[in-house]
PDB file of C-alpha atoms in Angstrom:
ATOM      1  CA  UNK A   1     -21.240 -11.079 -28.598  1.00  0.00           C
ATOM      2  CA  UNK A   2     -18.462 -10.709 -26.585  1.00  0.00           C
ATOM      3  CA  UNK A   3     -18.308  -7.443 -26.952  1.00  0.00           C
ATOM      4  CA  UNK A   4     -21.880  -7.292 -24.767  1.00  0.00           C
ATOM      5  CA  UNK A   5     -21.097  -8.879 -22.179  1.00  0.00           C
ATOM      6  CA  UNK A   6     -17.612  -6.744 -21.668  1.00  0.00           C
ATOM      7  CA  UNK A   7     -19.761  -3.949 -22.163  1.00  0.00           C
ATOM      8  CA  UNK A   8     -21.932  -5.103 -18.911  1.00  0.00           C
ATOM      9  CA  UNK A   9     -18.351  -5.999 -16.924  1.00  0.00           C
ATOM     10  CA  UNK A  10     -19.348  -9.679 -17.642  1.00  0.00           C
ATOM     11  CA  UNK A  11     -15.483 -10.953 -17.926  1.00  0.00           C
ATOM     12  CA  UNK A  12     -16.963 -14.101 -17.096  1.00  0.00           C
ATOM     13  CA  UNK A  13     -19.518 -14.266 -20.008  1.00  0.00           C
ATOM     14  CA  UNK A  14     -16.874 -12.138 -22.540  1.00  0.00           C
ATOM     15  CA  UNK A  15     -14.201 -14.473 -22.050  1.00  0.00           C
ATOM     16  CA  UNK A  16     -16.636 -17.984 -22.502  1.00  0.00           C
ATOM     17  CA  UNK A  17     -17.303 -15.816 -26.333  1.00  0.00           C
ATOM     18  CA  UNK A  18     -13.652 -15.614 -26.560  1.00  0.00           C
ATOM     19  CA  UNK A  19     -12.527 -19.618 -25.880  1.00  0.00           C
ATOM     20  CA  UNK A  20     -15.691 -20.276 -28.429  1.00  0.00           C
ATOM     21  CA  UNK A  21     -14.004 -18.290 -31.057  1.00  0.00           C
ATOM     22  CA  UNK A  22     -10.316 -19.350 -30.369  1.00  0.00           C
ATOM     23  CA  UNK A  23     -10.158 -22.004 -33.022  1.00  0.00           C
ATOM     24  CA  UNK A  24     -11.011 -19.329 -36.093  1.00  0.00           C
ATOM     25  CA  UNK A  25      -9.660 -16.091 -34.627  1.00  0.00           C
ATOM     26  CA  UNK A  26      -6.528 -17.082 -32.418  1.00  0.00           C
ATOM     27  CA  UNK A  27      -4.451 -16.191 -34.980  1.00  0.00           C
ATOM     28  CA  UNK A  28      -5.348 -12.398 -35.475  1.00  0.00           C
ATOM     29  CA  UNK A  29      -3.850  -9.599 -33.679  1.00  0.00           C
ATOM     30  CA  UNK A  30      -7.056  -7.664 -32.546  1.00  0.00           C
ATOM     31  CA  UNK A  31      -8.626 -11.003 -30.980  1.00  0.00           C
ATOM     32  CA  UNK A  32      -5.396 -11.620 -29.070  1.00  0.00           C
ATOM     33  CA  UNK A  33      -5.487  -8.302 -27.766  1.00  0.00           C
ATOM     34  CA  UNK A  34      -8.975  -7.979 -26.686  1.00  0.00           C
ATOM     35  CA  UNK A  35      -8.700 -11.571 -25.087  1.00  0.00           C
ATOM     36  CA  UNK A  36      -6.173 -10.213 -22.795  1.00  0.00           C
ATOM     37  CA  UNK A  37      -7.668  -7.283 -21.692  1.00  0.00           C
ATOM     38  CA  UNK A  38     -10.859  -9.601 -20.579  1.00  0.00           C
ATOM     39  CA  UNK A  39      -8.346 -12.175 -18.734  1.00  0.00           C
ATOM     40  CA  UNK A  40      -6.811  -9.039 -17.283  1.00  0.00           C
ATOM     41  CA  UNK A  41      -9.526  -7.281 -15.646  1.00  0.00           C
ATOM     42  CA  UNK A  42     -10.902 -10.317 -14.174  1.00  0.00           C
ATOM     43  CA  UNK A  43      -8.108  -9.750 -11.419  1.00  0.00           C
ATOM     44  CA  UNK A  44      -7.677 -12.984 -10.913  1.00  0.00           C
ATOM     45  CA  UNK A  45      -6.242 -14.173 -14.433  1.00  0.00           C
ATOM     46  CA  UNK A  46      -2.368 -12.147 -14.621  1.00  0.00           C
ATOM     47  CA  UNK A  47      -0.784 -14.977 -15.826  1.00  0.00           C
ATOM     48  CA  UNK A  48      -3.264 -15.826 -19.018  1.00  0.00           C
ATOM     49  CA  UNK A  49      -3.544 -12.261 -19.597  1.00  0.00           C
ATOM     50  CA  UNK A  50       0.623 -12.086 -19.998  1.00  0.00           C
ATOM     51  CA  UNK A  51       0.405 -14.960 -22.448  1.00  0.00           C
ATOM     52  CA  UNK A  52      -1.368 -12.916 -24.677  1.00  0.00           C
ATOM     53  CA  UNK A  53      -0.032  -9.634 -24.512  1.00  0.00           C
ATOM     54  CA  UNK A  54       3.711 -11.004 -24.508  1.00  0.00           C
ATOM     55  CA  UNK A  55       3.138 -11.795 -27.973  1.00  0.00           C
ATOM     56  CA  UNK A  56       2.180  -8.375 -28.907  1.00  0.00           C
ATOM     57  CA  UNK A  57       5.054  -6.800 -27.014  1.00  0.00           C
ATOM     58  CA  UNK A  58       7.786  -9.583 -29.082  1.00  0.00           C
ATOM     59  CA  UNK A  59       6.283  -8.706 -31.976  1.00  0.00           C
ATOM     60  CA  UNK A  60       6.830  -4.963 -31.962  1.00  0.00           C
ATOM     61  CA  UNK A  61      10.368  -5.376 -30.626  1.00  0.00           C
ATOM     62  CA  UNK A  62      12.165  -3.036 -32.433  1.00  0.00           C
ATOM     63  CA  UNK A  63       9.674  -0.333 -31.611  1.00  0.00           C
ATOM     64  CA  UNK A  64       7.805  -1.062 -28.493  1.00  0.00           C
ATOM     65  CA  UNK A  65       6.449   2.867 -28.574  1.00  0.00           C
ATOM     66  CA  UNK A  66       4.517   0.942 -31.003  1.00  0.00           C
ATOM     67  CA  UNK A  67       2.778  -0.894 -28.386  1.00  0.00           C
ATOM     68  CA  UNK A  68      -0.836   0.618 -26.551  1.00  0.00           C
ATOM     69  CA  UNK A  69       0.363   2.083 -23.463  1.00  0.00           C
ATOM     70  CA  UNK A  70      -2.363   0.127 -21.890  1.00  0.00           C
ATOM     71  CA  UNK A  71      -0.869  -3.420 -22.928  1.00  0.00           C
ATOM     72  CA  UNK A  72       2.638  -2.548 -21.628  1.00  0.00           C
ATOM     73  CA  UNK A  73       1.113  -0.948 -18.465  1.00  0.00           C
ATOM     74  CA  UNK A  74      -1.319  -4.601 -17.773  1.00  0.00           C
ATOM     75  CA  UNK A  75       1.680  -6.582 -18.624  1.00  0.00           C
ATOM     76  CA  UNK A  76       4.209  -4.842 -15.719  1.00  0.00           C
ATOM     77  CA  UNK A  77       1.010  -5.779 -13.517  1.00  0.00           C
ATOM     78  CA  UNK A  78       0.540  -9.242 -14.566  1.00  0.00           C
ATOM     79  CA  UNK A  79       4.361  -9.768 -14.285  1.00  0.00           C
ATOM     80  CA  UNK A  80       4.408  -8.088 -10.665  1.00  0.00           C
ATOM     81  CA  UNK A  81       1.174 -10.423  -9.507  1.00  0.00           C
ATOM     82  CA  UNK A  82       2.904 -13.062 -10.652  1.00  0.00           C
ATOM     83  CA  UNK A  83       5.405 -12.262  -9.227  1.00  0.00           C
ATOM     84  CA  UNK A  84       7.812 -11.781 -12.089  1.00  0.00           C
ATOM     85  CA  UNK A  85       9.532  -8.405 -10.949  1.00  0.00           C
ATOM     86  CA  UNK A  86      12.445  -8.568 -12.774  1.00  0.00           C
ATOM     87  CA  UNK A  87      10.451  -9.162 -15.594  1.00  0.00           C
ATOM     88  CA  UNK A  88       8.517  -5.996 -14.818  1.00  0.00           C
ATOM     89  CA  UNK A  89      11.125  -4.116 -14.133  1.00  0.00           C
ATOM     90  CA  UNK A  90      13.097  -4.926 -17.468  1.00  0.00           C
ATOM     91  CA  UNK A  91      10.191  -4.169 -19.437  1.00  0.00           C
ATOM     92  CA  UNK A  92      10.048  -0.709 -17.691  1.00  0.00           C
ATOM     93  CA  UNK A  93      13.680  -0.307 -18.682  1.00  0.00           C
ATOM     94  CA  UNK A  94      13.113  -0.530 -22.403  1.00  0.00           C
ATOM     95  CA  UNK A  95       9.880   1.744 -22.317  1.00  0.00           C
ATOM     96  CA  UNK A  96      11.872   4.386 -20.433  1.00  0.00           C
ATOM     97  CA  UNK A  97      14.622   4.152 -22.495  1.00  0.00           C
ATOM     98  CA  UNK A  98      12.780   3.899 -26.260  1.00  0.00           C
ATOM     99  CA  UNK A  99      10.832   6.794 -25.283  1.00  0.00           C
ATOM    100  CA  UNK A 100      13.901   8.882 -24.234  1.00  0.00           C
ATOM    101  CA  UNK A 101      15.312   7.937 -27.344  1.00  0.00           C
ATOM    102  CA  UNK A 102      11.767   9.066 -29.122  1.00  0.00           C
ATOM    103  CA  UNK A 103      11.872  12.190 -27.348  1.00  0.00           C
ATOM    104  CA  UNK A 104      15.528  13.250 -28.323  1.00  0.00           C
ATOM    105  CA  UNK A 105      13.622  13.155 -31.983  1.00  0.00           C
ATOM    106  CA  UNK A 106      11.358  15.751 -31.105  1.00  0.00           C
ATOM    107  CA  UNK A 107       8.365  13.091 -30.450  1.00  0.00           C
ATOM    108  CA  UNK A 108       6.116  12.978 -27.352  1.00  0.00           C
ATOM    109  CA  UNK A 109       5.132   9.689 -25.461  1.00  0.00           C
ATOM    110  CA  UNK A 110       3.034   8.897 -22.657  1.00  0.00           C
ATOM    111  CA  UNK A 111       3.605   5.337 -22.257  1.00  0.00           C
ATOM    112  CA  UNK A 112       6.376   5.227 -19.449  1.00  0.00           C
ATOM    113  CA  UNK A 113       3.751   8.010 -17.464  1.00  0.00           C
ATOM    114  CA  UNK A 114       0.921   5.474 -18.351  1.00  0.00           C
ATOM    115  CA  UNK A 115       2.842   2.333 -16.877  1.00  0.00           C
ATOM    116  CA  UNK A 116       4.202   4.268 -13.592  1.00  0.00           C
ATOM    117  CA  UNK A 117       0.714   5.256 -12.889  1.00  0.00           C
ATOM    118  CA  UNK A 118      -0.842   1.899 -13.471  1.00  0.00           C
ATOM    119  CA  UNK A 119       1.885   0.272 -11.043  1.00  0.00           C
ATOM    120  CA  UNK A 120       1.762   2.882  -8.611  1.00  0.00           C
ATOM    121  CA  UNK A 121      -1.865   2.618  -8.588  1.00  0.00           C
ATOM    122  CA  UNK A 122      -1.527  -1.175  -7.965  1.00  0.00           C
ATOM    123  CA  UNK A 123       0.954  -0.521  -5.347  1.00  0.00           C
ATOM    124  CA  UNK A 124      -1.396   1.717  -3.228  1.00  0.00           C
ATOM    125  CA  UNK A 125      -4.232  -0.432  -3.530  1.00  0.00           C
ATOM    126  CA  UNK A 126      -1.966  -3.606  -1.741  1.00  0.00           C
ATOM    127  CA  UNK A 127      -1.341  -0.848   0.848  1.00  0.00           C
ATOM    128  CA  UNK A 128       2.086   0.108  -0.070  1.00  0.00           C
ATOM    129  CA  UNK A 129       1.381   3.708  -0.378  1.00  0.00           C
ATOM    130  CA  UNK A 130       5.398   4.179   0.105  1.00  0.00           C
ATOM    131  CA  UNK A 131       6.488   2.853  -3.358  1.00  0.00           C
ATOM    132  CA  UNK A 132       3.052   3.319  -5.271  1.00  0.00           C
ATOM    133  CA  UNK A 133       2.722   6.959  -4.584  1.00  0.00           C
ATOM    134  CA  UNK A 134       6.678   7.087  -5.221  1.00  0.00           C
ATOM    135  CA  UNK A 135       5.635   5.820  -8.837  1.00  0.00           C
ATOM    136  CA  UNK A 136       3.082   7.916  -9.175  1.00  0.00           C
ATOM    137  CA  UNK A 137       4.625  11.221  -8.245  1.00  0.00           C
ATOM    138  CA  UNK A 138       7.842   9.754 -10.931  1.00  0.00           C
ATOM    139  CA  UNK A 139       5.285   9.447 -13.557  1.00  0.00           C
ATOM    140  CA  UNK A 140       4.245  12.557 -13.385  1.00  0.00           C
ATOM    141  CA  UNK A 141       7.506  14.746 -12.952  1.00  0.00           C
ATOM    142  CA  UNK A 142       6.891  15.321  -9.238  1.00  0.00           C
ATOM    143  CA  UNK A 143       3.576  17.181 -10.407  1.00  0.00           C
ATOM    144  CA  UNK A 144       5.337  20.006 -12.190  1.00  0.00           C
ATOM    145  CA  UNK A 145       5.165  18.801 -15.505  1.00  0.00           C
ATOM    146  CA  UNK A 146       2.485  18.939 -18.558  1.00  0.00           C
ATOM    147  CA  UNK A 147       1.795  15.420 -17.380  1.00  0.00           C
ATOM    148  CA  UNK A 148      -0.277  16.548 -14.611  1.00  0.00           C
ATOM    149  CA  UNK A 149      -4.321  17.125 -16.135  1.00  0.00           C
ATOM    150  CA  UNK A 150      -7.499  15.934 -14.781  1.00  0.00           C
ATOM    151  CA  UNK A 151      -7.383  12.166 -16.387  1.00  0.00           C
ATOM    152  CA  UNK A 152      -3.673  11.678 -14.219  1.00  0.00           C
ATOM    153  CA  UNK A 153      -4.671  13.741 -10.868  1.00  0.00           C
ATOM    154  CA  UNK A 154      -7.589  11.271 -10.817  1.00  0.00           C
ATOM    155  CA  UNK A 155      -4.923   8.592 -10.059  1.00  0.00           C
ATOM    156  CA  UNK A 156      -3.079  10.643  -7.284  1.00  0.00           C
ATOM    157  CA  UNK A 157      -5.950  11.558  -5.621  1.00  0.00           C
ATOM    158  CA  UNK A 158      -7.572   8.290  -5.391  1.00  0.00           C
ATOM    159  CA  UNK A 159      -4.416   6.998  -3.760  1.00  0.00           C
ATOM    160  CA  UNK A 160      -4.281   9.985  -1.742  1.00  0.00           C
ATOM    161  CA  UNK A 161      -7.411   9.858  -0.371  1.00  0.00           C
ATOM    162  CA  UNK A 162      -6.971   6.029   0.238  1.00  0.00           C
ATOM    163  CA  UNK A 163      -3.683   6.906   2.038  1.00  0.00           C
ATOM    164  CA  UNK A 164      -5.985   9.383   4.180  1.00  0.00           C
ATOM    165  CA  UNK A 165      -8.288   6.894   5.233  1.00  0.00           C
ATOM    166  CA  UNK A 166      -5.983   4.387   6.500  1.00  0.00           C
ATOM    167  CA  UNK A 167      -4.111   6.707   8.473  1.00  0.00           C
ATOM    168  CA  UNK A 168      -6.955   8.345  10.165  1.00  0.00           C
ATOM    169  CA  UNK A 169      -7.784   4.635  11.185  1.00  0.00           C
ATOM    170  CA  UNK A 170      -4.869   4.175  11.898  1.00  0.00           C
ATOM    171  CA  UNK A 171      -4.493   1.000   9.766  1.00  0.00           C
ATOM    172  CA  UNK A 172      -1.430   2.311   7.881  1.00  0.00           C
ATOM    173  CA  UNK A 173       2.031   4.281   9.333  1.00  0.00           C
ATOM    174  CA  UNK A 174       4.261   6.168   6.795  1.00  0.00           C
ATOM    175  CA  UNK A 175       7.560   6.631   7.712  1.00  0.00           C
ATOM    176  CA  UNK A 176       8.398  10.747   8.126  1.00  0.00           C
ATOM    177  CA  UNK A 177      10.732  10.943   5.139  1.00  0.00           C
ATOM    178  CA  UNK A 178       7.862   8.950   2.960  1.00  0.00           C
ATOM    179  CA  UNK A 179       5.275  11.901   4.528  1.00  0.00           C
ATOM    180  CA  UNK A 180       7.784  14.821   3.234  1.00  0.00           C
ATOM    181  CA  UNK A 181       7.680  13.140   0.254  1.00  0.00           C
ATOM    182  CA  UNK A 182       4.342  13.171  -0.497  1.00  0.00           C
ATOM    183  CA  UNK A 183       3.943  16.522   1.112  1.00  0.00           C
ATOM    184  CA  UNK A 184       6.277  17.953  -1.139  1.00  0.00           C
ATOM    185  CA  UNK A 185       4.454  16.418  -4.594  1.00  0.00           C
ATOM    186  CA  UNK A 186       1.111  17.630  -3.381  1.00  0.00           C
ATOM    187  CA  UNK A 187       2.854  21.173  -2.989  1.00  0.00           C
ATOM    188  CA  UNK A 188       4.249  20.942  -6.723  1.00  0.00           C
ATOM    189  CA  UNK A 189       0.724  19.675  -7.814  1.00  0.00           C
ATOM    190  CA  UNK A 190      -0.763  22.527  -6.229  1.00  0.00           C
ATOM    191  CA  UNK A 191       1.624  24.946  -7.538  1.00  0.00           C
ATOM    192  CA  UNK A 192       1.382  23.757 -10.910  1.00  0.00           C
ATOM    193  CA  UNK A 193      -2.085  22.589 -10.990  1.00  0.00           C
ATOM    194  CA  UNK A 194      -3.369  26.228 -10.076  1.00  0.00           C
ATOM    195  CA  UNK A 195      -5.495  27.279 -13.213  1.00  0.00           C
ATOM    196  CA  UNK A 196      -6.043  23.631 -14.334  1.00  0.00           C
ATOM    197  CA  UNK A 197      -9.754  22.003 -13.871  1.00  0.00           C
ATOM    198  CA  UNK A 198     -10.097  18.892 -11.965  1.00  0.00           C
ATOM    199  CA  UNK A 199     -12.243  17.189 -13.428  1.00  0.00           C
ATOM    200  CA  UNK A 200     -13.700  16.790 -17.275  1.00  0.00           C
ATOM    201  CA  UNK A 201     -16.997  17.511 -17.503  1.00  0.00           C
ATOM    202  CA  UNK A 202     -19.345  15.885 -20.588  1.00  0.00           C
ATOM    203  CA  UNK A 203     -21.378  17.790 -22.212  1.00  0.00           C
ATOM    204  CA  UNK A 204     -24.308  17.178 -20.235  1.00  0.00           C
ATOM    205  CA  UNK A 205     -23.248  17.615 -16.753  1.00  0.00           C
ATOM    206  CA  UNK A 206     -23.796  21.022 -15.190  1.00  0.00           C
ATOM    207  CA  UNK A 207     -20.205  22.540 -14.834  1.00  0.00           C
ATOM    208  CA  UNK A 208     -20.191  24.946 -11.277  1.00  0.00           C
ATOM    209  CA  UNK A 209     -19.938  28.628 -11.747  1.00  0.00           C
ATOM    210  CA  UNK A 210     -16.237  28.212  -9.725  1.00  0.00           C
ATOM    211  CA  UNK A 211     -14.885  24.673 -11.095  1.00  0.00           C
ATOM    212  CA  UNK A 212     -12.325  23.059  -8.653  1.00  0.00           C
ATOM    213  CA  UNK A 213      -8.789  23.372  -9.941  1.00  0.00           C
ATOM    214  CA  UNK A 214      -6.294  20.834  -9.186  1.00  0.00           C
ATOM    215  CA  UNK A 215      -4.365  23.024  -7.072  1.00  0.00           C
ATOM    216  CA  UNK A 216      -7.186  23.462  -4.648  1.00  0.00           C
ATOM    217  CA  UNK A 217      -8.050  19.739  -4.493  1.00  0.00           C
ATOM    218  CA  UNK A 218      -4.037  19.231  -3.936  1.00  0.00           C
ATOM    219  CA  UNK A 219      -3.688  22.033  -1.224  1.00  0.00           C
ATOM    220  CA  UNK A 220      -6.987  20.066   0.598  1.00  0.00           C
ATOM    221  CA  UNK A 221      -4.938  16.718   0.227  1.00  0.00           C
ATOM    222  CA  UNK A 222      -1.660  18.411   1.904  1.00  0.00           C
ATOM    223  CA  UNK A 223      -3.526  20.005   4.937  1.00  0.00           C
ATOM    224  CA  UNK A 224      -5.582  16.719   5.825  1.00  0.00           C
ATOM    225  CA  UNK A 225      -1.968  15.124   5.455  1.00  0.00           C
ATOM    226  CA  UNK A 226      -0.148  17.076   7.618  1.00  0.00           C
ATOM    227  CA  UNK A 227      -2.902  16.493  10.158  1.00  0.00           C
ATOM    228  CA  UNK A 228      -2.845  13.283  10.692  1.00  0.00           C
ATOM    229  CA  UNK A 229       0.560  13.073  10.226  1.00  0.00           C
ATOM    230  CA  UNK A 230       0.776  15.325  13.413  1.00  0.00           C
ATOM    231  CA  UNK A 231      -2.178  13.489  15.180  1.00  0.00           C
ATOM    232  CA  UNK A 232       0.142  10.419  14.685  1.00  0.00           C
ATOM    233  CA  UNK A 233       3.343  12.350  16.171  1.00  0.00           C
TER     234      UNK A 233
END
């Protein structure tokens, strides 16, 4: 039943299925792990949610590539709203540094990517477009990686775009150095972005004749940014 009512974005009604299940199912892993994820998007709950995917994390100590991206990225956010940086920050630490250790085997994570765009993403959205889109553009190798595909522009361009619309109401003023920054990811995502789609299409939708490519959408993104950035000047 709970399962409905996350299915409708009823948190509410999800998590009251939850507590009524808690005395039979605390114990097993999948329970735990779904009741976080419903404390967690209620966006008011970080410090509930952390009590149940802290236990998840522990448990997979030794090999926390182990761990759903998605529960070490929702963690770093519950720590940071609760404002347990250090916390966050440590945890970051030991992702970065188990999947460099992965990689130097010849395997291929996405978790640290998956975190730094969750955080950045969080970052933007309290207005701090200096750090968040900092995150971002780290998770994503400054856009010039094989990190950079429809699902991850989808995060920079939200921000982007929300970036845009503060400055052209003047609610938000990024430092030059912060502006060059950005400038100069949006010119690597453009670059490197060239050929790739923008957007994933199901199999239902009507697909255009001339799809937009990332690099397009990026080179839009740059020239609105230098515009206001001069309007501002």
């Amino acid at each position: 039943r709970a399962w409905i009512y996350r299915r409708d974005d009823d948190f509410v009604g999800a998590e009251r299925e939850f507590r009524a299940s808690a005395e039979f199912c605390s114990e097993n892993s999948v329970w735990r792990l779904n009741a976080g994820h419903v404390l967690f998007m209620q966006g008011d709950k970080y410090k509930e949610s952390a009590a149940f995917y802290e236990p998840i994390v522990r448990q997979h100590n030794d090999d926390i590539m182990s761990v759903p991206a998605a529960v070490l990225a929702n963690l770093c956010v519950s720590y940071i709203m609760t404002f347990q940086n250090e916390e966050a920050e440590e945890l970051m630490r030991k992702v970065e540094k188990a999947e460099e250790l992965k990689g130097n085997m010849g395997k291929q994570y996405h978790h640290l990517c998956i975190v730094n765009l969750v955080v950045g993403t969080l970052y933007c959205a309290k207005s701090n477009y200096e750090f968040g889109l900092s995150r971002i553009a780290h998770a994503l190798d400054g856009g010039n990686g094989a990190r950079l595909y429809a699902d991850t522009w989808l995060h920079v361009k939200r921000c982007v775009l929300g970036l845009l619309t503060g400055m052209a109401k003047q609610n938000i003023i990024l430092p030059y150095p912060a502006v060059q920054e950005v400038l100069n990811f949006l010119k690597s995502c453009e670059v490197y972005g060239l050929f790739t789609p923008a957007n994933i299409y199901a199999a239902t939708d009507e697909v255009p004749a001339e799809p937009l490519t990332i690099g397009l959408e990026a080179r839009k993104l740059r020239l609105l940014l230098i515009k206001l950035s001069e309007y501002e000047q």
